[in-house]
């Protein structure tokens, strides 16, 4: 089922700026080419038959009108009201629920609501709703901090999903103490008169401690725990049976100069690199990837567990692996001076960095060196003490070829967003005490370019053989999103066409590199793009300017790569026909949906834990000054991002300065009515930390220097006017 096209069609139709189009025009707006039109048409027809879209007068496509009842997901607001996001989109959009109509619904619940008309405004019918029934609870367990109040014990939930505290009884049953982080299970849900009531089912530890906060995030995002005995037994058995001397019919390249480059704390080495020159003077790049498929057979208990996990999760100071460590950090990991099974991709290039041929093989390697990115960078700068000449020469060749490949990909339209992430500095107790910019030296780009080339080579070969494969897809942004991006960027002062293409965006990103507007511009471009995901569709990868793309290079930590490895194994040993038959028996659509979800959970969990740790640190620095950049504008304030810590905070409208501030939608700015001062995206601003609410994940800031100006006082009446008044 072409789910990705369905999502894209509905997303476009839900945009406020959408003007009804005919089906062919809709396909063009979404950037659907001739090869993919049948998949688009199938998706459109399924949406139409299900009543999710309609063709109206003039043969144009719209969403259906608001029905008398709506089923959707509820989103609560701290002020008591909320919104329902309909499961079946309509022309009106989200349904407003006033405070007296929310019943006992909580954020994330699937609810049914009665729709009421509330007249018209600006020619548009206004609707409100009343929740009739909660159809499905999003969650019945929450993580929060236990606090004592005069009348009762309360749990203040973490995050923003559950706004009000939860009353709990009998806290002594779990030996919970005030300021403990606990897991509470809901017994009765909140009403307009009463708080939710619950029972403590687990005590995680003292709030604020590193181990407690990690446990809290793991519970909140339902991340996996330890492997069960069956999986561990299978992993240990596979590791014990590893016999590299048997060769398994593989190409023996253990004498070849091969190395790995990874972060300093990495233990699961997925990929290794070789680089030679053939008899014709052409580059021959070897990308050697850990052959996890040899150790994890399809359908085995460990395979099922890996699929459920979807990916490894990397939290600050803790890794939750997709595979047991006896494999991920052991016989699968391409450790130096150890014989390891790999799948090798050989790509031959000319002197311009253009691909001339590709070859695939099962192989056995022995890495000659394990370098960190900073060590490789030092080698490129001439600091080579302690390294063998063949390793030094290999790093130099890798640098040369990578720059050629990068130039070719940029010429083809590859987009690189510059969104720096901070590296956290911990003290001995695990608390964050500072942060520094993440290392971005060129060896990161070397490995990135080589991995992209291997992924593309694998996808191209499988596509040419007509083998359905789990692809990494990144759709081209629709025309309306690009127009909106252009409108926003022009409001920021950039001169770009109304319909920017990838090369326009390339030039824009290059022009802001190193400038204070860089962060805001990169974020604006990112928000205009679709999110990359896993699906068996022929969409390609827009940001990489790649027509054929899959994930192949990290099978230790990503299930998608393991699936691709198995297809490649079938292709190498049994041929294309057998690989096609194997692929046909897989439900790639459902698996793609699942592993896209687990990937998002992992990203959200990491982002939240980083945010919590930084907020804890900043809560002890009230009043300190931060350098920030404006990244969002609303009618209630300005969102800014701290450049050093990478965290976002809010300057409320009333804290900006003594002016009368008003959000101007058309010009995309906050305008001071008294001063005429405009606050726009990308503006650098220095702020003081006003307050921090760690459980709610809120950072409140105030400008160091107030913005705008106070209204001028009204002129005093003249003396003769006062006398006349007295008469």
XYZ file of C-alpha atoms in Angstrom:
727
model
C 0.000 0.000 0.000
C 1.471 3.382 -1.016
C 1.161 4.886 2.459
C 3.765 7.605 1.915
C 1.807 9.100 -0.988
C -1.389 9.045 1.071
C 0.336 10.963 3.849
C 1.742 13.503 1.399
C -1.614 14.069 -0.321
C -3.407 14.630 2.983
C -0.655 16.876 4.321
C -0.884 19.113 1.255
C -4.683 19.306 1.338
C -4.644 20.251 5.042
C -2.449 23.306 4.452
C -4.330 26.579 4.909
C -2.870 27.951 1.662
C -4.009 24.984 -0.451
C -6.045 25.984 -3.505
C -8.123 23.098 -4.939
C -6.336 21.305 -7.807
C -7.239 18.638 -10.298
C -5.671 15.198 -9.687
C -2.974 15.644 -12.363
C -2.113 19.099 -10.988
C -1.982 17.610 -7.499
C 0.561 15.025 -8.658
C 2.664 17.746 -10.283
C 2.561 19.883 -7.138
C 3.812 16.909 -5.132
C 6.669 16.369 -7.589
C 5.464 12.938 -8.747
C 7.342 11.852 -11.868
C 6.046 9.552 -14.599
C 7.648 6.435 -13.072
C 5.842 6.948 -9.768
C 2.472 8.158 -11.107
C 0.808 4.734 -10.843
C 1.698 4.511 -7.151
C 0.375 8.056 -6.643
C -2.850 7.211 -8.491
C -3.368 4.065 -6.415
C -2.925 6.071 -3.211
C -5.300 8.777 -4.438
C -7.959 6.270 -5.497
C -7.798 4.505 -2.114
C -8.205 7.831 -0.299
C -11.152 8.754 -2.504
C -12.912 5.414 -2.099
C -12.476 5.653 1.684
C -14.021 9.134 1.647
C -10.850 10.849 2.896
C -10.731 13.114 -0.195
C -13.449 14.165 -2.605
C -13.569 15.457 -6.171
C -15.921 18.409 -6.301
C -17.104 20.941 -8.845
C -14.578 21.598 -11.582
C -12.992 18.174 -10.985
C -10.842 19.580 -8.173
C -9.676 17.702 -5.089
C -10.586 18.790 -1.554
C -11.027 17.316 1.887
C -14.589 16.484 2.996
C -16.604 18.939 5.067
C -16.858 18.729 8.862
C -19.250 15.919 9.873
C -21.731 15.928 12.756
C -19.442 13.702 14.816
C -15.657 13.575 14.823
C -13.276 10.876 15.984
C -9.742 12.029 16.635
C -6.840 12.429 19.012
C -7.262 14.932 21.837
C -4.634 17.539 22.688
C -5.149 19.404 25.978
C -4.095 22.978 26.717
C -2.938 24.148 30.191
C -5.762 26.710 30.184
C -8.383 23.967 30.223
C -9.541 23.839 26.630
C -8.214 21.520 23.942
C -8.337 20.424 20.311
C -9.220 17.224 18.518
C -7.044 16.288 15.556
C -9.468 14.273 13.389
C -8.334 10.815 12.306
C -10.078 11.547 9.000
C -9.007 15.042 7.874
C -11.614 17.609 6.882
C -11.606 21.075 5.346
C -12.075 22.763 8.708
C -9.072 21.159 10.395
C -8.774 20.609 14.149
C -11.907 20.906 16.315
C -11.860 23.291 19.296
C -13.116 21.822 22.596
C -14.001 24.374 25.328
C -13.112 23.632 28.975
C -16.607 22.372 29.802
C -16.550 19.929 26.876
C -13.333 17.973 27.505
C -14.962 15.327 29.790
C -12.149 13.190 31.290
C -10.044 13.085 28.124
C -6.271 13.418 28.355
C -3.691 14.361 25.761
C -3.236 11.558 23.245
C -6.590 9.866 23.898
C -8.712 8.888 20.899
C -12.150 10.433 21.469
C -15.548 10.865 19.832
C -17.034 14.354 19.897
C -20.272 16.006 18.885
C -19.761 18.953 16.515
C -21.632 22.228 17.048
C -21.812 25.180 14.682
C -20.857 28.535 16.189
C -21.769 30.895 13.351
C -19.410 32.410 10.797
C -16.369 34.637 10.857
C -14.777 36.008 7.715
C -17.014 33.828 5.582
C -15.779 30.653 7.349
C -18.082 28.476 9.450
C -16.885 28.189 13.040
C -17.194 24.926 14.930
C -16.802 23.791 18.501
C -17.195 20.361 20.020
C -18.105 18.336 23.071
C -16.405 15.030 23.853
C -18.958 12.254 24.136
C -16.694 9.271 24.758
C -13.053 8.294 25.190
C -12.575 5.451 22.722
C -8.965 4.604 23.497
C -6.637 5.760 26.226
C -3.218 6.818 24.991
C -1.604 5.789 28.230
C -2.555 4.703 31.710
C 0.906 5.035 33.222
C 2.848 8.247 33.711
C 6.217 9.209 35.136
C 6.486 12.139 37.518
C 7.841 13.577 40.745
C 6.115 12.836 44.065
C 5.225 15.942 46.094
C 3.370 16.395 49.380
C 0.498 18.845 49.779
C -1.496 19.581 52.935
C -4.463 17.467 51.841
C -2.829 14.691 49.823
C 0.162 13.338 47.928
C 0.487 14.444 44.293
C 2.581 13.293 41.346
C 3.646 16.120 39.018
C 3.915 14.408 35.594
C 6.982 14.906 33.425
C 6.590 16.619 30.056
C 3.503 18.284 28.653
C 1.201 15.356 27.827
C -0.517 15.302 31.229
C -1.015 18.836 32.474
C -2.584 18.481 35.943
C -1.085 16.590 38.898
C -2.281 13.098 39.818
C -3.472 12.393 43.337
C -2.071 9.201 44.881
C -2.827 7.254 48.036
C -0.808 4.878 50.213
C 2.637 6.047 49.070
C 4.218 3.884 51.796
C 3.310 0.699 49.897
C 6.287 1.274 47.590
C 8.392 3.130 50.190
C 8.171 6.263 48.066
C 9.458 9.528 49.496
C 8.849 13.153 48.615
C 10.833 14.218 45.524
C 11.147 10.632 44.303
C 10.585 10.000 40.607
C 7.791 7.429 40.333
C 5.640 5.578 37.809
C 1.943 6.013 38.561
C -0.953 4.012 37.101
C -4.254 5.843 36.625
C -7.233 4.469 38.572
C -9.724 7.243 37.757
C -9.356 9.898 35.097
C -9.705 13.666 35.673
C -12.980 15.548 35.401
C -13.783 19.243 35.460
C -14.081 18.929 39.283
C -11.589 16.272 40.350
C -7.968 15.432 39.687
C -6.992 12.052 38.300
C -6.238 9.466 40.966
C -3.610 6.775 40.687
C -1.388 4.289 42.444
C 2.417 4.217 42.480
C 3.632 1.055 40.750
C 7.378 1.762 40.658
C 9.874 4.048 42.380
C 12.709 5.048 40.028
C 14.849 7.004 42.479
C 15.484 10.579 43.560
C 14.380 13.111 40.938
C 17.297 14.893 39.327
C 19.798 12.063 39.613
C 21.318 10.875 36.367
C 20.296 7.202 36.659
C 16.782 8.212 37.716
C 16.296 10.524 34.744
C 17.509 7.848 32.320
C 15.078 5.346 33.857
C 12.326 7.954 33.606
C 12.870 8.515 29.883
C 13.051 4.763 29.247
C 9.658 4.289 30.940
C 8.044 7.294 29.246
C 9.023 6.176 25.752
C 8.521 2.454 26.406
C 12.089 1.689 25.372
C 13.171 -1.974 25.592
C 14.924 -3.420 28.597
C 17.156 -6.475 28.937
C 17.105 -9.308 26.381
C 15.259 -12.423 27.446
C 17.066 -15.700 28.126
C 16.175 -17.217 24.738
C 17.679 -14.302 22.808
C 20.815 -14.276 24.953
C 21.269 -18.016 24.522
C 20.934 -17.699 20.740
C 23.420 -14.801 20.646
C 25.969 -16.665 22.775
C 25.583 -19.761 20.623
C 26.118 -17.778 17.406
C 29.212 -16.127 18.864
C 30.629 -19.451 20.085
C 30.174 -21.059 16.676
C 31.978 -18.245 14.844
C 34.858 -19.899 12.972
C 36.622 -17.342 10.760
C 39.164 -19.913 9.582
C 36.367 -21.812 7.810
C 35.976 -18.850 5.463
C 32.422 -19.760 4.497
C 33.387 -19.402 0.806
C 34.254 -15.756 1.293
C 36.884 -13.596 -0.366
C 39.845 -13.511 2.011
C 41.087 -9.922 2.185
C 42.660 -10.128 5.624
C 45.979 -8.883 4.190
C 44.402 -5.729 2.714
C 44.973 -2.410 4.498
C 41.580 -1.690 6.067
C 40.691 0.659 8.910
C 37.714 1.928 10.901
C 36.989 5.535 11.942
C 34.432 6.034 14.716
C 33.671 8.204 17.762
C 36.001 7.651 20.737
C 33.329 5.889 22.835
C 32.036 3.602 20.044
C 32.092 -0.160 20.577
C 29.927 -1.441 17.713
C 32.083 -0.926 14.607
C 29.764 -1.501 11.624
C 31.954 -0.297 8.782
C 35.553 -0.421 7.599
C 37.263 1.137 4.591
C 39.892 0.135 2.037
C 41.011 2.233 -0.935
C 43.282 1.114 -3.771
C 44.190 2.173 -7.299
C 43.619 -0.326 -10.125
C 45.789 -1.018 -13.185
C 44.042 1.788 -15.081
C 44.787 4.331 -12.372
C 41.208 4.445 -11.102
C 40.116 4.578 -7.474
C 38.660 1.343 -6.047
C 36.814 2.099 -2.817
C 35.980 -0.852 -0.570
C 33.216 -0.394 2.014
C 33.163 -3.444 4.283
C 30.081 -3.827 6.491
C 29.661 -6.221 9.413
C 27.768 -9.303 8.192
C 25.131 -9.455 10.922
C 22.846 -11.603 8.754
C 25.318 -14.480 9.188
C 24.644 -14.496 12.954
C 20.925 -13.614 13.075
C 18.772 -15.894 10.861
C 15.430 -14.562 9.656
C 12.499 -15.640 11.814
C 14.632 -16.627 14.801
C 13.795 -15.330 18.311
C 16.671 -12.857 18.098
C 15.463 -11.633 14.703
C 11.967 -11.044 16.092
C 13.426 -9.137 19.032
C 15.619 -7.026 16.721
C 12.584 -6.204 14.593
C 10.592 -5.141 17.635
C 13.429 -2.897 18.809
C 13.926 -1.546 15.300
C 17.209 0.150 16.164
C 19.678 0.783 18.924
C 18.956 3.764 21.177
C 21.801 6.110 22.071
C 21.153 8.136 25.222
C 23.757 10.322 26.946
C 25.862 7.815 28.850
C 23.797 4.748 27.955
C 23.168 2.576 24.889
C 20.169 0.277 24.490
C 21.390 -2.077 21.743
C 19.303 -3.723 19.045
C 21.378 -6.895 19.463
C 22.982 -8.432 22.585
C 26.453 -7.077 23.263
C 28.109 -10.461 22.693
C 27.249 -9.792 19.029
C 27.042 -5.990 18.739
C 30.271 -5.325 20.638
C 31.766 -8.767 19.981
C 31.949 -11.011 16.919
C 29.970 -8.644 14.673
C 32.031 -5.572 15.535
C 34.950 -4.907 13.155
C 37.569 -4.644 15.869
C 41.224 -4.112 14.952
C 43.394 -7.187 14.365
C 40.376 -9.517 14.538
C 39.085 -11.596 11.641
C 35.496 -10.661 10.905
C 32.834 -11.574 8.323
C 31.688 -8.693 6.156
C 29.690 -7.798 3.099
C 31.860 -5.721 0.801
C 30.884 -3.117 -1.783
C 33.599 -2.185 -4.266
C 33.021 1.053 -6.191
C 35.381 2.134 -8.955
C 35.765 5.871 -9.691
C 37.518 7.910 -12.344
C 39.755 10.858 -11.524
C 36.717 13.167 -11.264
C 35.029 11.027 -8.621
C 32.422 9.614 -11.023
C 31.245 6.020 -10.530
C 32.430 3.622 -13.231
C 31.512 0.221 -11.791
C 30.253 -1.563 -8.675
C 30.808 -5.045 -7.288
C 29.507 -6.918 -4.213
C 31.034 -9.818 -2.303
C 30.994 -11.788 0.923
C 34.379 -11.335 2.539
C 36.522 -11.839 5.605
C 38.667 -8.914 6.773
C 41.135 -7.995 9.502
C 41.127 -4.277 10.300
C 44.628 -2.856 10.607
C 43.706 0.196 12.707
C 40.888 1.711 14.725
C 40.994 5.518 14.543
C 38.742 8.124 16.103
C 37.574 11.059 14.006
C 39.934 13.414 15.803
C 42.877 11.028 15.304
C 42.114 10.828 11.578
C 41.915 14.614 11.465
C 45.308 14.890 13.136
C 46.724 12.510 10.524
C 45.441 14.792 7.772
C 47.172 17.697 9.521
C 50.488 15.862 9.640
C 50.421 14.451 13.182
C 51.194 10.816 12.427
C 53.275 9.648 15.390
C 52.705 6.004 16.300
C 50.889 5.058 13.069
C 52.159 2.804 10.307
C 52.889 4.316 6.913
C 50.247 2.214 5.134
C 47.532 3.527 7.503
C 48.703 7.122 7.056
C 48.650 6.744 3.270
C 45.172 5.210 3.366
C 43.763 8.149 5.358
C 45.311 10.583 2.872
C 43.782 8.727 -0.102
C 40.391 8.589 1.636
C 40.494 12.353 2.105
C 41.296 12.931 -1.574
C 38.546 10.666 -2.919
C 35.953 11.929 -0.436
C 36.401 15.508 -1.634
C 35.878 14.401 -5.228
C 32.715 12.480 -4.284
C 31.416 15.405 -2.220
C 31.927 17.790 -5.151
C 30.055 15.408 -7.475
C 27.148 15.045 -5.073
C 26.916 18.797 -4.517
C 26.874 19.314 -8.276
C 23.953 16.866 -8.412
C 22.103 18.942 -5.797
C 22.866 17.259 -2.453
C 21.698 19.440 0.445
C 23.599 19.628 3.721
C 21.917 21.290 6.679
C 24.140 22.896 9.279
C 22.400 22.167 12.582
C 25.158 21.875 15.184
C 24.519 19.734 18.255
C 26.271 20.228 21.590
C 28.355 17.596 23.343
C 27.520 17.452 27.040
C 30.204 17.616 29.733
C 29.502 15.460 32.807
C 31.010 15.494 36.275
C 31.837 12.314 38.210
C 28.266 12.019 39.551
C 26.738 12.113 36.076
C 25.429 15.678 36.193
C 25.831 17.961 33.193
C 28.165 20.821 34.103
C 28.773 22.358 30.671
C 28.672 21.735 26.933
C 30.924 22.246 23.956
C 30.384 22.173 20.192
C 30.304 18.645 18.783
C 33.341 17.707 16.756
C 32.733 18.334 13.050
C 36.183 17.731 11.568
C 36.399 16.551 7.963
C 36.822 12.800 8.655
C 33.125 12.832 9.653
C 32.361 13.878 6.073
C 34.738 11.253 4.666
C 32.851 8.423 6.345
C 29.478 10.014 5.576
C 30.286 10.257 1.858
C 31.505 6.650 1.690
C 28.459 5.321 3.542
C 26.086 7.248 1.265
C 27.888 5.812 -1.766
C 27.558 2.259 -0.420
C 23.877 2.715 0.400
C 23.163 4.109 -3.046
C 25.172 1.395 -4.798
C 23.241 -1.343 -2.977
C 19.833 0.185 -3.679
C 20.720 0.742 -7.357
C 21.784 -2.875 -7.826
C 18.649 -4.258 -6.160
C 16.425 -1.884 -8.123
C 18.048 -2.857 -11.423
C 17.337 -6.486 -10.551
C 13.700 -5.582 -9.775
C 14.045 -6.761 -6.162
C 11.645 -5.044 -3.756
C 13.699 -3.633 -0.898
C 13.256 -1.569 2.248
C 14.253 1.881 1.046
C 15.126 5.006 2.945
C 12.795 7.503 1.280
C 12.832 11.282 1.518
C 10.131 12.810 -0.709
C 10.669 15.998 -2.651
C 8.881 18.863 -0.847
C 5.628 19.896 -2.485
C 5.374 23.181 -4.395
C 3.223 24.824 -1.726
C 5.781 24.100 1.012
C 8.489 25.643 -1.152
C 6.382 28.753 -1.790
C 5.784 29.134 1.948
C 9.503 28.695 2.618
C 10.314 31.360 0.050
C 7.766 33.722 1.620
C 9.332 33.218 5.059
C 12.882 33.699 3.785
C 11.964 36.854 1.862
C 10.460 38.240 5.078
C 13.851 37.572 6.684
C 15.497 39.680 3.982
C 16.758 37.015 1.577
C 16.254 37.464 -2.151
C 15.144 34.109 -3.506
C 12.593 33.161 -6.185
C 8.997 32.356 -5.262
C 9.490 28.725 -6.289
C 12.988 27.778 -5.084
C 14.635 24.601 -6.366
C 17.355 22.520 -4.731
C 20.161 24.617 -6.225
C 18.554 27.799 -4.882
C 18.463 26.202 -1.446
C 22.088 25.087 -1.828
C 23.160 28.665 -2.582
C 21.092 29.991 0.321
C 22.615 27.554 2.834
C 26.107 28.388 1.599
C 25.444 32.139 1.894
C 24.406 31.959 5.572
C 27.168 29.617 6.736
C 28.876 31.190 9.733
C 26.336 34.015 10.032
C 23.956 34.596 12.942
C 20.961 33.832 10.692
C 22.348 30.375 9.861
C 20.470 28.458 12.555
C 17.078 30.018 11.803
C 17.489 29.533 8.040
C 18.573 25.901 8.391
C 15.645 25.207 10.725
C 13.224 26.851 8.283
C 14.523 24.689 5.440
C 14.326 21.558 7.612
C 10.716 22.304 8.624
C 9.691 22.678 4.992
C 10.922 19.150 4.199
C 9.197 15.843 4.765
C 10.845 13.527 7.283
C 12.830 10.639 5.833
C 11.375 7.222 6.641
C 11.445 3.544 5.698
C 9.134 2.284 2.946
C 9.367 0.059 -0.161
C 8.501 2.974 -2.509
C 10.447 4.289 -5.524
C 10.630 7.854 -4.234
C 14.357 8.391 -3.836
C 16.096 10.601 -1.298
C 15.577 14.301 -1.997
C 18.199 15.769 0.347
C 20.897 13.416 -0.963
C 19.806 13.937 -4.592
C 19.673 10.157 -4.920
C 17.159 8.284 -7.064
C 17.945 4.890 -5.475
C 18.635 4.769 -1.764
C 18.460 2.325 1.143
C 20.230 1.806 4.454
C 22.898 -0.899 4.253
C 25.877 0.267 6.297
C 24.730 -0.146 9.934
C 23.160 -3.604 10.432
C 24.385 -3.825 14.034
C 22.142 -0.933 15.061
C 19.372 -0.699 12.392
C 16.938 -3.440 11.432
C 16.364 -1.919 7.973
C 20.016 -2.588 7.113
C 19.747 -6.184 8.297
C 16.803 -6.735 5.931
C 18.856 -5.374 3.025
C 21.799 -7.602 3.957
C 19.616 -10.687 3.764
C 18.414 -9.768 0.295
C 21.985 -9.138 -0.818
C 23.022 -12.511 0.619
C 20.246 -14.231 -1.321
C 21.262 -12.362 -4.470
C 24.943 -13.299 -4.097
C 24.349 -16.980 -3.360
C 21.132 -17.847 -5.235
C 20.623 -15.116 -7.818
C 18.156 -12.311 -8.534
C 15.116 -14.560 -9.019
C 15.468 -16.115 -5.565
C 15.997 -12.679 -4.038
C 12.799 -11.427 -5.711
C 10.855 -14.382 -4.315
C 12.289 -13.821 -0.828
C 11.387 -10.131 -0.942
C 7.861 -10.832 -2.200
C 7.151 -12.823 0.964
C 7.895 -9.884 3.271
C 5.467 -7.215 4.477
C 7.851 -4.334 3.886
C 5.139 -1.686 4.247
C 4.182 -2.676 7.785
C 7.786 -3.278 8.825
C 8.751 0.122 7.401
C 5.998 1.801 9.401
C 7.131 0.051 12.581
C 10.845 0.801 12.320
C 10.137 4.412 11.327
C 8.167 4.642 14.584
C 10.914 3.084 16.719
C 13.459 5.419 15.115
C 11.312 8.435 16.026
C 10.896 7.165 19.602
C 14.663 6.813 19.944
C 15.235 10.347 18.649
C 12.555 11.814 20.915
C 13.910 9.993 23.970
C 17.458 11.179 23.327
C 16.277 14.751 22.727
C 14.204 14.764 25.913
C 16.956 13.372 28.121
C 19.458 15.900 26.775
C 16.909 18.650 27.415
C 16.286 17.461 30.995
C 19.985 17.295 31.823
C 20.630 20.779 30.422
C 17.588 22.275 32.164
C 18.744 20.792 35.476
C 22.067 22.530 35.001
C 20.474 25.853 33.985
C 18.088 25.739 36.981
C 21.153 26.425 39.133
C 22.212 29.348 36.955
C 19.203 31.669 37.263
C 20.172 35.141 36.111
C 23.081 34.028 33.947
C 23.425 35.392 30.426
C 22.974 33.243 27.298
C 23.594 34.026 23.639
C 20.582 32.991 21.579
C 19.017 33.235 18.138
C 15.328 33.823 17.386
C 13.883 30.596 15.944
C 10.114 31.075 16.336
C 7.534 33.860 16.578
C 4.040 33.599 18.060
C 1.302 35.826 19.379
C 2.393 35.064 22.957
C 6.156 35.381 22.701
C 9.450 34.661 21.001
C 11.184 31.280 20.910
C 14.960 31.480 20.952
C 17.611 28.774 20.830
C 20.730 28.924 22.938
C 23.711 28.560 20.619
C 25.937 26.863 23.187
C 23.510 24.387 24.726
C 21.198 23.845 21.750
C 18.084 24.219 23.942
C 15.038 26.343 23.152
C 13.469 28.838 25.530
C 10.619 31.325 25.503
C 10.605 35.090 25.974
C 7.015 35.965 26.814
C 5.482 38.954 25.076
C 5.212 40.926 28.313
C 8.921 40.337 29.029
C 10.244 41.562 25.679
C 10.169 45.219 26.650
C 7.790 48.093 27.412
C 6.435 48.300 23.852
C 3.030 47.102 22.604
C 4.026 44.001 20.630
C 1.901 42.512 17.886
C 2.537 39.483 15.682
C 2.404 40.394 11.980
C 1.600 37.252 10.000
C 2.203 38.782 6.578
C 5.644 40.205 7.353
C 6.583 37.303 9.674
C 7.705 39.484 12.562
C 6.772 40.822 15.979
C 6.283 44.559 15.646
C 6.573 47.114 18.436
C 3.761 49.593 17.824
C 5.453 52.405 19.754
C 9.005 52.016 18.459
C 8.429 50.398 15.056
C 11.072 47.815 16.023
C 10.641 44.447 14.260
C 11.807 41.134 15.707
C 12.470 38.595 12.953
C 13.723 35.034 12.696
C 17.494 34.726 12.821
C 18.066 37.731 15.056
C 20.806 37.324 17.648
C 19.725 38.245 21.153
C 21.315 38.092 24.588
C 19.054 36.918 27.400
C 19.038 36.195 31.108
C 17.668 32.952 32.547
C 14.446 33.957 34.325
C 13.135 30.577 35.490
C 13.330 26.855 34.739
C 10.589 24.247 35.121
C 12.319 20.901 34.608
C 9.233 18.637 34.858
C 7.376 20.759 32.265
C 10.537 21.102 30.125
C 10.238 24.914 30.132
C 12.977 27.520 29.995
C 11.805 31.122 30.489
C 14.087 33.952 29.433
C 14.166 37.756 29.422
C 16.277 40.053 27.198
C 19.398 41.538 28.761
C 18.374 44.881 27.237
C 14.600 45.503 27.004
C 13.394 45.856 23.426
C 11.154 48.562 21.958
C 10.028 51.615 23.905
C 7.242 52.614 26.247
C 4.364 54.696 24.910
C 4.952 58.419 25.141
C 2.956 60.077 27.916
C -0.054 62.096 26.793
C 0.688 65.845 26.668
C -0.511 67.847 29.682
C -3.403 70.219 28.996
C -2.393 73.872 28.699
C -3.078 76.225 31.619
C -5.877 78.103 29.866
C -7.525 74.786 29.081
C -7.493 73.913 32.793
C -9.060 77.239 33.699
C -11.752 76.827 31.101
C -12.410 73.385 32.476
C -12.798 74.775 36.013
C -15.460 77.179 34.856
